[in-house]
Short mmCIF file of C-alpha atoms and ligand atoms in Angstrom, two decimals:
data_model
loop_
_atom_site.label_atom_id
_atom_site.label_comp_id
_atom_site.label_asym_id
_atom_site.label_seq_id
_atom_site.Cartn_x
_atom_site.Cartn_y
_atom_site.Cartn_z
CA MET A 26 -0.08 -0.07 -0.16
CA ILE A 27 1.55 3.36 -1.00
CA SER A 28 0.59 6.85 0.23
CA VAL A 29 -1.66 9.18 -1.87
CA LEU A 30 1.34 11.49 -2.65
CA GLU A 31 3.37 8.38 -3.75
CA ALA A 32 0.41 7.47 -6.02
CA MET A 33 0.02 10.95 -7.50
CA ARG A 34 3.70 10.93 -8.40
CA LEU A 35 3.47 7.61 -10.19
CA VAL A 36 0.33 9.00 -12.07
CA ARG A 37 2.28 12.24 -13.10
CA GLU A 38 5.34 10.20 -14.15
CA HIS A 39 3.55 7.98 -16.52
CA VAL A 40 1.17 10.61 -18.32
CA PRO A 41 2.39 10.01 -22.00
CA ALA A 42 4.12 12.98 -23.68
CA ARG A 43 1.51 15.70 -24.97
CA ARG A 44 1.07 15.76 -28.83
CA VAL A 45 0.13 18.82 -30.96
CA GLU A 46 -2.79 18.57 -33.34
CA THR A 47 -4.41 21.26 -35.61
CA VAL A 48 -8.14 21.65 -35.20
CA PRO A 49 -10.72 24.00 -36.83
CA LEU A 50 -11.85 26.95 -34.61
CA LEU A 51 -15.29 25.40 -33.85
CA SER A 52 -13.63 22.40 -32.58
CA SER A 53 -11.26 23.92 -30.23
CA LEU A 54 -13.39 24.70 -27.43
CA GLY A 55 -12.10 23.10 -24.28
CA HIS A 56 -8.55 22.50 -25.65
CA VAL A 57 -5.48 24.24 -24.64
CA LEU A 58 -3.61 26.34 -27.02
CA ALA A 59 -0.04 24.88 -28.27
CA GLU A 60 1.03 27.95 -29.98
CA ASP A 61 1.27 31.80 -29.45
CA VAL A 62 -1.27 33.57 -31.62
CA GLU A 63 -0.64 37.16 -32.92
CA SER A 64 -3.39 39.56 -34.29
CA ASP A 65 -2.98 40.19 -37.94
CA LEU A 66 -4.66 43.58 -37.82
CA ASP A 67 -5.41 46.63 -35.57
CA MET A 68 -8.67 46.15 -33.78
CA PRO A 69 -10.79 48.05 -34.54
CA PRO A 70 -9.01 48.41 -37.97
CA PHE A 71 -10.70 52.00 -38.47
CA ARG A 72 -11.95 54.67 -36.15
CA ARG A 73 -15.19 53.13 -35.09
CA ALA A 74 -18.52 54.76 -33.87
CA GLN A 75 -19.52 53.40 -30.50
CA MET A 76 -22.98 54.75 -30.56
CA ASP A 77 -25.75 55.55 -33.09
CA GLY A 78 -25.97 59.29 -33.50
CA PHE A 79 -24.06 62.10 -35.37
CA ALA A 80 -20.38 62.49 -36.03
CA VAL A 81 -19.24 65.95 -35.33
CA ARG A 82 -16.47 68.20 -34.67
CA SER A 83 -16.48 68.74 -30.89
CA GLU A 84 -15.39 72.45 -31.38
CA ASP A 85 -18.71 73.21 -33.10
CA LEU A 86 -20.74 72.21 -30.15
CA ALA A 87 -18.95 74.51 -27.72
CA SER A 88 -22.30 76.62 -27.36
CA ALA A 89 -24.60 73.72 -27.46
CA PRO A 90 -27.40 73.43 -27.91
CA VAL A 91 -26.43 74.06 -31.60
CA GLU A 92 -28.12 73.34 -35.14
CA LEU A 93 -25.92 71.64 -37.53
CA ARG A 94 -26.34 70.76 -41.32
CA VAL A 95 -26.71 67.02 -42.03
CA ALA A 96 -24.21 66.47 -44.64
CA GLY A 97 -24.78 62.48 -45.11
CA GLU A 98 -24.87 59.28 -43.34
CA VAL A 99 -22.45 56.34 -42.73
CA PHE A 100 -23.46 52.81 -41.97
CA ALA A 101 -21.59 49.90 -40.55
CA GLY A 102 -19.72 48.13 -43.38
CA VAL A 103 -19.65 51.17 -45.44
CA THR A 104 -16.37 53.10 -46.08
CA GLY A 105 -17.20 56.69 -45.56
CA GLU A 106 -16.42 59.01 -48.28
CA HIS A 107 -17.47 61.92 -46.19
CA ARG A 108 -15.17 64.54 -44.72
CA LEU A 109 -16.61 66.52 -42.33
CA GLU A 110 -16.81 70.31 -42.96
CA ALA A 111 -17.17 72.86 -40.07
CA ARG A 112 -20.65 73.25 -38.73
CA THR A 113 -21.96 70.13 -40.08
CA ALA A 114 -22.73 66.57 -38.93
CA VAL A 115 -23.01 63.16 -40.46
CA LYS A 116 -25.52 60.65 -39.34
CA ILE A 117 -23.66 57.58 -38.17
CA MET A 118 -24.59 54.03 -36.79
CA THR A 119 -22.54 51.94 -34.28
CA GLY A 120 -19.72 50.17 -35.93
CA ALA A 121 -19.38 52.45 -38.66
CA PRO A 122 -16.13 54.34 -39.48
CA VAL A 123 -16.04 57.92 -38.29
CA PRO A 124 -15.45 60.42 -41.13
CA ASP A 125 -12.22 62.30 -41.39
CA GLY A 126 -12.62 65.63 -39.62
CA ALA A 127 -15.15 64.43 -37.02
CA ASP A 128 -13.63 63.94 -33.51
CA ALA A 129 -16.69 62.79 -31.56
CA VAL A 130 -20.03 61.01 -31.87
CA VAL A 131 -23.20 62.47 -30.21
CA GLN A 132 -25.54 59.70 -29.44
CA VAL A 133 -28.87 60.07 -30.83
CA GLU A 134 -30.66 60.52 -27.54
CA HIS A 135 -28.77 63.91 -27.19
CA THR A 136 -29.99 65.16 -30.40
CA GLU A 137 -33.42 66.53 -31.96
CA ALA A 138 -34.52 66.82 -35.55
CA ALA A 139 -34.47 70.68 -36.40
CA GLY A 140 -36.20 70.76 -39.74
CA PRO A 141 -35.11 69.39 -43.14
CA GLY A 142 -31.42 68.60 -43.20
CA LEU A 143 -30.80 69.96 -39.92
CA VAL A 144 -30.07 68.48 -36.49
CA ARG A 145 -30.06 70.21 -33.15
CA ILE A 146 -27.35 68.94 -30.79
CA VAL A 147 -28.61 69.38 -27.24
CA ARG A 148 -25.41 68.53 -25.35
CA ALA A 149 -21.69 69.36 -26.07
CA ALA A 150 -19.44 66.44 -26.50
CA LYS A 151 -15.69 66.20 -25.57
CA ALA A 152 -13.15 65.19 -28.40
CA GLY A 153 -12.93 61.62 -28.65
CA ALA A 154 -16.50 60.90 -27.19
CA ASN A 155 -17.97 57.57 -28.56
CA VAL A 156 -15.09 57.25 -31.03
CA VAL A 157 -12.96 54.14 -30.51
CA PRO A 158 -9.41 54.81 -31.97
CA ARG A 159 -8.03 52.50 -34.39
CA GLY A 160 -6.02 49.58 -32.56
CA GLN A 161 -7.51 50.31 -29.21
CA GLU A 162 -8.41 46.76 -28.43
CA MET A 163 -5.48 44.93 -30.30
CA ARG A 164 -2.50 45.95 -32.42
CA SER A 165 -1.26 44.17 -35.32
CA GLY A 166 1.39 41.88 -34.41
CA GLN A 167 0.47 41.75 -30.66
CA THR A 168 0.32 38.35 -28.87
CA VAL A 169 -3.41 38.02 -27.90
CA LEU A 170 -3.19 34.47 -26.53
CA SER A 171 -0.34 32.48 -25.57
CA ARG A 172 0.57 28.83 -25.58
CA GLY A 173 -1.08 27.27 -22.54
CA ALA A 174 -4.35 29.17 -22.86
CA LEU A 175 -7.51 27.21 -22.08
CA LEU A 176 -9.81 27.93 -25.07
CA ARG A 177 -13.33 28.98 -23.78
CA ALA A 178 -15.92 30.92 -25.60
CA ALA A 179 -14.11 34.17 -25.26
CA GLU A 180 -11.01 32.86 -26.51
CA LEU A 181 -12.81 31.46 -29.53
CA GLY A 182 -14.19 34.88 -30.21
CA VAL A 183 -10.67 36.27 -30.09
CA LEU A 184 -9.34 33.68 -32.44
CA ALA A 185 -12.09 34.43 -34.84
CA CYS A 186 -11.46 38.17 -34.53
CA VAL A 187 -7.89 37.54 -35.70
CA GLY A 188 -8.64 35.32 -38.51
CA ARG A 189 -7.46 32.07 -37.06
CA GLU A 190 -9.77 29.46 -38.47
CA ARG A 191 -7.31 26.57 -37.67
CA LEU A 192 -5.08 26.29 -34.67
CA LYS A 193 -2.60 24.18 -32.89
CA VAL A 194 -3.76 22.69 -29.55
CA TRP A 195 -2.68 19.84 -27.39
CA ARG A 196 -4.38 16.74 -28.42
CA ARG A 197 -6.86 15.64 -25.73
CA PRO A 198 -6.98 12.12 -24.52
CA THR A 199 -10.02 10.06 -25.30
CA VAL A 200 -11.61 8.60 -22.16
CA ALA A 201 -13.54 5.18 -22.15
CA VAL A 202 -15.60 4.30 -19.10
CA LEU A 203 -16.46 0.77 -18.07
CA THR A 204 -18.39 -0.37 -15.03
CA THR A 205 -18.29 -3.88 -13.82
CA GLY A 206 -20.43 -5.86 -11.46
CA ASP A 207 -23.01 -8.76 -11.80
CA GLU A 208 -25.32 -6.79 -9.52
CA LEU A 209 -25.63 -3.83 -11.82
CA VAL A 210 -28.69 -2.95 -14.02
CA ASP A 211 -29.02 0.06 -16.35
CA VAL A 212 -30.62 3.18 -15.13
CA ARG A 213 -33.79 2.47 -16.96
CA ALA A 214 -34.38 -0.88 -15.18
CA ARG A 215 -36.06 -1.40 -11.83
CA PRO A 216 -33.49 -3.59 -9.72
CA THR A 217 -35.04 -6.72 -8.42
CA GLY A 218 -33.50 -8.99 -5.66
CA ALA A 219 -29.89 -8.39 -5.13
CA GLN A 220 -29.63 -5.84 -7.84
CA ILE A 221 -28.62 -2.09 -7.92
CA ARG A 222 -28.60 0.45 -10.73
CA ASP A 223 -25.28 1.43 -12.17
CA SER A 224 -24.51 4.87 -10.86
CA ASN A 225 -20.76 4.91 -11.46
CA GLY A 226 -21.10 4.81 -15.14
CA TYR A 227 -22.93 8.23 -15.07
CA SER A 228 -21.14 9.88 -12.36
CA VAL A 229 -17.73 9.02 -13.82
CA ALA A 230 -18.83 10.04 -17.42
CA ALA A 231 -19.85 13.28 -15.73
CA GLN A 232 -16.48 13.79 -14.16
CA VAL A 233 -14.81 13.27 -17.39
CA ALA A 234 -17.12 15.69 -19.04
CA ALA A 235 -16.70 18.17 -16.16
CA ALA A 236 -12.97 18.00 -16.74
CA GLY A 237 -13.70 19.40 -20.32
CA LEU A 238 -13.15 16.05 -22.05
CA PRO A 239 -15.31 13.90 -24.18
CA PHE A 240 -15.97 10.29 -23.05
CA ALA A 241 -17.25 7.00 -24.49
CA TYR A 242 -19.48 4.90 -21.81
CA LEU A 243 -18.87 1.25 -22.80
CA GLY A 244 -21.66 0.08 -20.43
CA ILE A 245 -21.64 -2.75 -17.77
CA ALA A 246 -19.19 -5.73 -17.90
CA ARG A 247 -20.26 -8.81 -16.11
CA ASP A 248 -17.87 -10.31 -13.35
CA THR A 249 -16.68 -12.95 -16.01
CA ARG A 250 -13.11 -13.03 -17.48
CA GLU A 251 -14.46 -13.44 -21.05
CA GLU A 252 -16.74 -10.37 -20.72
CA LEU A 253 -14.18 -8.29 -18.88
CA ARG A 254 -11.64 -9.32 -21.54
CA SER A 255 -13.86 -8.17 -24.44
CA LYS A 256 -14.83 -4.96 -22.93
CA ILE A 257 -11.29 -4.21 -21.50
CA ARG A 258 -9.91 -4.86 -25.13
CA LEU A 259 -12.40 -2.27 -26.57
CA GLY A 260 -11.48 0.30 -23.72
CA LEU A 261 -7.71 -0.11 -24.28
CA SER A 262 -8.27 1.41 -27.82
CA ALA A 263 -8.98 4.68 -26.11
CA ASP A 264 -6.04 6.92 -24.47
CA CYS A 265 -7.40 6.39 -20.96
CA LEU A 266 -9.76 3.60 -19.74
CA VAL A 267 -11.43 4.22 -16.42
CA LEU A 268 -13.08 1.03 -14.85
CA THR A 269 -15.05 0.94 -11.82
CA GLY A 270 -15.65 -2.13 -9.46
CA GLY A 271 -13.73 -5.41 -9.33
CA VAL A 272 -10.60 -4.38 -8.15
CA SER A 273 -10.67 -5.54 -4.45
CA VAL A 274 -9.89 -8.91 -3.00
CA GLY A 275 -13.44 -10.63 -3.53
CA GLU A 276 -13.45 -13.89 -5.41
CA LYS A 277 -15.12 -12.18 -8.49
CA ASP A 278 -12.72 -9.18 -8.22
CA LEU A 279 -11.05 -10.23 -11.55
CA VAL A 280 -10.34 -6.66 -13.20
CA SER A 281 -6.62 -6.46 -12.12
CA ASP A 282 -6.03 -10.16 -13.24
CA VAL A 283 -7.68 -9.48 -16.48
CA LEU A 284 -5.82 -6.12 -17.21
CA LYS A 285 -2.59 -7.83 -16.55
CA ALA A 286 -3.32 -10.70 -19.04
CA GLU A 287 -4.23 -8.07 -21.58
CA GLY A 288 -0.67 -6.54 -21.28
CA VAL A 289 -1.36 -3.70 -18.83
CA GLY A 290 1.53 -3.10 -16.42
CA LEU A 291 0.10 -2.35 -12.95
CA LEU A 292 2.09 0.60 -11.46
CA PHE A 293 0.17 0.45 -8.26
CA HIS A 294 -2.71 -1.65 -6.60
CA GLN A 295 -3.87 -0.16 -3.19
CA VAL A 296 -3.30 3.35 -1.84
CA ALA A 297 -3.57 4.29 1.83
CA ILE A 298 -6.79 6.29 1.26
CA ARG A 299 -10.22 6.07 2.72
CA PRO A 300 -12.61 5.60 0.65
CA GLY A 301 -10.78 4.09 -2.14
CA LYS A 302 -8.02 1.75 -1.03
CA PRO A 303 -8.17 -0.94 -3.65
CA VAL A 304 -7.61 1.50 -6.49
CA CYS A 305 -5.02 0.37 -9.17
CA PHE A 306 -3.34 2.21 -11.87
CA GLY A 307 -1.47 0.85 -14.98
CA ARG A 308 -0.24 1.52 -18.46
CA LYS A 309 -0.06 -0.29 -21.72
CA GLY A 310 1.79 1.36 -24.22
CA ASN A 311 0.31 5.01 -24.28
CA THR A 312 -3.10 3.96 -22.80
CA LEU A 313 -3.54 4.62 -18.97
CA VAL A 314 -5.91 2.58 -17.17
CA PHE A 315 -7.45 3.33 -13.75
CA GLY A 316 -9.12 0.63 -11.83
CA LEU A 317 -11.41 2.54 -9.37
CA PRO A 318 -13.06 0.79 -6.47
CA GLY A 319 -16.90 0.19 -7.06
CA ASN A 320 -18.36 2.05 -4.07
CA PRO A 321 -19.63 5.11 -5.61
CA VAL A 322 -17.80 7.63 -3.13
CA SER A 323 -14.52 5.64 -3.57
CA THR A 324 -14.75 5.85 -7.36
CA PHE A 325 -15.57 9.62 -7.05
CA VAL A 326 -12.75 10.48 -4.79
CA CYS A 327 -10.06 8.39 -6.66
CA PHE A 328 -11.26 10.06 -9.87
CA GLU A 329 -10.86 13.38 -8.45
CA LEU A 330 -7.42 12.75 -7.15
CA PHE A 331 -5.86 10.58 -9.71
CA VAL A 332 -7.51 10.49 -13.09
CA ARG A 333 -8.17 14.27 -13.11
CA LEU A 334 -4.57 14.89 -12.46
CA ALA A 335 -3.49 12.58 -15.46
CA LEU A 336 -6.15 14.08 -17.86
CA GLY A 337 -5.11 17.64 -16.90
CA LEU A 338 -1.35 17.04 -17.63
CA TRP A 339 -2.17 15.19 -20.65
CA MET A 340 -4.21 17.88 -22.31
CA GLY A 341 -1.87 20.71 -21.22
CA ASN A 342 -4.06 22.11 -18.52
CA PRO A 343 -2.40 21.29 -15.20
CA ALA A 344 -4.97 23.49 -13.56
CA LEU A 345 -7.41 20.46 -13.74
CA GLU A 346 -5.61 19.14 -10.81
CA ARG A 347 -7.93 19.57 -7.61
CA ARG A 348 -6.44 22.28 -5.19
CA THR A 349 -5.77 21.79 -1.48
CA VAL A 350 -6.53 24.85 0.54
CA ARG A 351 -6.28 25.58 4.25
CA ALA A 352 -9.67 26.14 6.04
CA ARG A 353 -10.99 26.53 9.56
CA MET A 354 -13.24 24.01 11.06
CA SER A 355 -16.72 25.41 12.02
CA ALA A 356 -17.48 22.18 13.99
CA ALA A 357 -15.71 19.47 15.76
CA PHE A 358 -14.63 16.37 13.83
CA ALA A 359 -13.25 13.31 15.56
CA LYS A 360 -12.68 10.84 12.72
CA SER A 361 -9.42 9.60 11.22
CA VAL A 362 -7.86 6.30 10.11
CA PRO A 363 -4.66 4.79 11.66
CA ASP A 364 -2.98 4.09 8.30
CA ARG A 365 -4.89 5.67 5.70
CA GLN A 366 -5.65 9.21 4.57
CA LEU A 367 -9.16 10.00 5.14
CA TYR A 368 -11.35 12.17 2.62
CA HIS A 369 -14.70 13.05 4.24
CA PRO A 370 -17.13 14.95 2.32
CA ALA A 371 -17.65 18.68 3.53
CA PHE A 372 -19.04 21.92 2.77
CA LEU A 373 -16.60 24.94 2.33
CA THR A 374 -17.93 28.43 2.68
CA PRO A 375 -15.66 30.70 0.77
CA SER A 376 -14.08 33.61 2.88
CA SER A 377 -14.79 37.32 2.24
CA PRO A 378 -11.85 38.81 -0.04
CA GLY A 379 -9.00 39.53 2.23
CA GLY A 380 -10.72 37.87 5.17
CA GLN A 381 -9.72 34.96 7.34
CA LEU A 382 -9.50 31.29 6.18
CA PRO A 383 -12.71 29.87 4.68
CA ALA A 384 -14.91 27.93 7.02
CA VAL A 385 -15.44 24.12 6.53
CA ALA A 386 -17.74 21.51 8.08
CA PRO A 387 -18.10 17.90 7.36
CA VAL A 388 -21.70 16.91 5.85
CA PRO A 389 -23.37 14.11 7.28
CA TRP A 390 -21.93 10.95 5.51
CA LYS A 391 -22.58 7.27 5.97
CA GLY A 392 -19.49 5.99 4.14
CA SER A 393 -18.10 5.12 0.76
CA ALA A 394 -21.39 3.93 -0.59
CA ASP A 395 -23.37 7.02 0.47
CA LEU A 396 -23.64 9.10 -2.76
CA LEU A 397 -26.40 11.18 -1.45
CA GLY A 398 -24.14 12.53 1.45
CA LEU A 399 -21.66 13.40 -1.24
CA ALA A 400 -24.33 15.30 -3.31
CA GLY A 401 -24.41 17.79 -0.64
CA ALA A 402 -20.57 18.47 -0.34
CA ASN A 403 -18.35 20.87 -2.38
CA ALA A 404 -15.07 19.71 -0.77
CA PHE A 405 -13.33 17.09 1.22
CA LEU A 406 -11.78 17.42 4.73
CA ILE A 407 -8.43 15.63 4.70
CA GLN A 408 -7.49 13.78 7.71
CA PRO A 409 -3.78 12.34 7.48
CA PRO A 410 -3.23 8.73 8.79
CA GLY A 411 -3.80 8.63 12.61
CA ALA A 412 -4.67 12.42 12.84
CA ALA A 413 -5.90 13.67 16.23
CA PRO A 414 -9.65 14.83 16.53
CA LEU A 415 -10.26 18.39 15.23
CA ALA A 416 -12.01 20.91 17.40
CA ALA A 417 -14.13 23.80 15.92
CA GLY A 418 -11.59 26.59 15.10
CA ASP A 419 -8.73 24.32 14.12
CA GLU A 420 -6.95 24.52 10.71
CA VAL A 421 -7.39 21.65 8.34
CA ASP A 422 -6.54 20.86 4.73
CA VAL A 423 -9.38 20.71 2.31
CA LEU A 424 -9.55 19.19 -1.15
CA LEU A 425 -11.74 21.54 -3.37
CA MET A 426 -14.12 20.00 -5.67
CA GLU A 427 -14.99 23.06 -7.80
P1 AMP B 522 -16.69 -3.75 -5.94
O1 AMP B 522 -15.60 -2.75 -6.06
O2 AMP B 522 -16.94 -4.39 -7.18
O3 AMP B 522 -16.37 -4.88 -4.92
O4 AMP B 522 -18.04 -2.98 -5.57
C1 AMP B 522 -18.09 -2.44 -4.27
C2 AMP B 522 -19.49 -1.99 -4.01
O5 AMP B 522 -19.71 -0.99 -4.97
C3 AMP B 522 -20.46 -3.09 -4.16
O6 AMP B 522 -21.50 -2.75 -3.09
C4 AMP B 522 -21.14 -2.82 -5.51
O7 AMP B 522 -22.41 -3.28 -5.56
C5 AMP B 522 -20.96 -1.28 -5.67
N1 AMP B 522 -20.86 -0.83 -7.00
C6 AMP B 522 -19.98 -1.26 -7.87
N2 AMP B 522 -20.22 -0.81 -9.00
C7 AMP B 522 -20.95 -0.03 -8.86
C8 AMP B 522 -21.65 1.03 -9.86
N3 AMP B 522 -21.39 0.94 -11.13
N4 AMP B 522 -22.70 1.78 -9.51
C9 AMP B 522 -23.03 1.73 -8.25
N5 AMP B 522 -22.43 0.90 -7.28
C10 AMP B 522 -21.49 0.08 -7.68
MG1 MG B 523 -18.09 -5.76 -8.09
#
């Protein structure tokens, strides 16, 4: 049995080297950028009106209200051929180029019609008002996104703006999820006798999706070598295979045996953790395999600690690793395990900015099968092996789940 830290070290060490791939912009969401991206133009590329209204010379408005002759109009997308003469205005729409000679745009709400071809400007405007100078947002040649940036919706917008329809990103691992157990039935079935519904398939698939990665759910494998073998073979064609159940010491816990027979080299089996002790981890070529213990909270904790870590490094987003923070107990907590690190579902209340440590309290939890207890938590209290009971007010390490 190895420590949690040692297990994390082994996972880190065995994540395959990252590879670059080129993807179309619309498929890049959730990837990490593998190149620096420069702008190919000034943004905006021309002096842009930021309001619907009238382009004017601010000096003409010194004695506002004033009446100006309307010399024409400019729309977005139309290059203005106007040059603004003294004591004239040009009607202008948001996004249109401001005519030469004009230095301000008066919003339409501050104007009134004043007869044919005339506008009354009710309020003076300062030079530069509602006019965005060329290049205010970006300069041509400026690095707008750097290698390592996580591509979210805003980043996709930036990339479109600078004309990048194809980009280099880190290839994301494909993840296959396989649950095992003779007792499991599909979510649509009503369990009878000694059956239960398969919940891990769904919670693990959701954990993969929450990490920003696509998943393939391979369904339930029965506890036979034949069925495990065929489904595991299928799963090994993914970059990462996550199994649940069948890794403990029961007579039908065949997963590690079958993995070995299929050529997976096990790097650890059993970690000093509660819940989740029987967890195993292995590698075959460039495929990583995690065997998570079947109890739903064991599965959950092991995914958050080990699988997320691997996926994050693999896709170039090390921030996926769950963070541990210091917090202050808002209640007493007496549990710990002599030879294992305890992760107990908890609720963390964020501290006010610049305030003290966040407050944390254990949530009611009945053990490794109690999914419902977990559902009310947003963190785990961490009690090292043999840790002394905690009193309200004590400091403690907390693993954040969000
Ligand atoms: P195992 O790790 O296969 O020994 O399973 C440990 C416990 O977790 C047993 O009570 C199983 O019934 C339960 N379990 C295993 N797989 C699942 C699953 N996919 N969904 C819900 N519970 C499961
Ligand atoms: Mg089982």
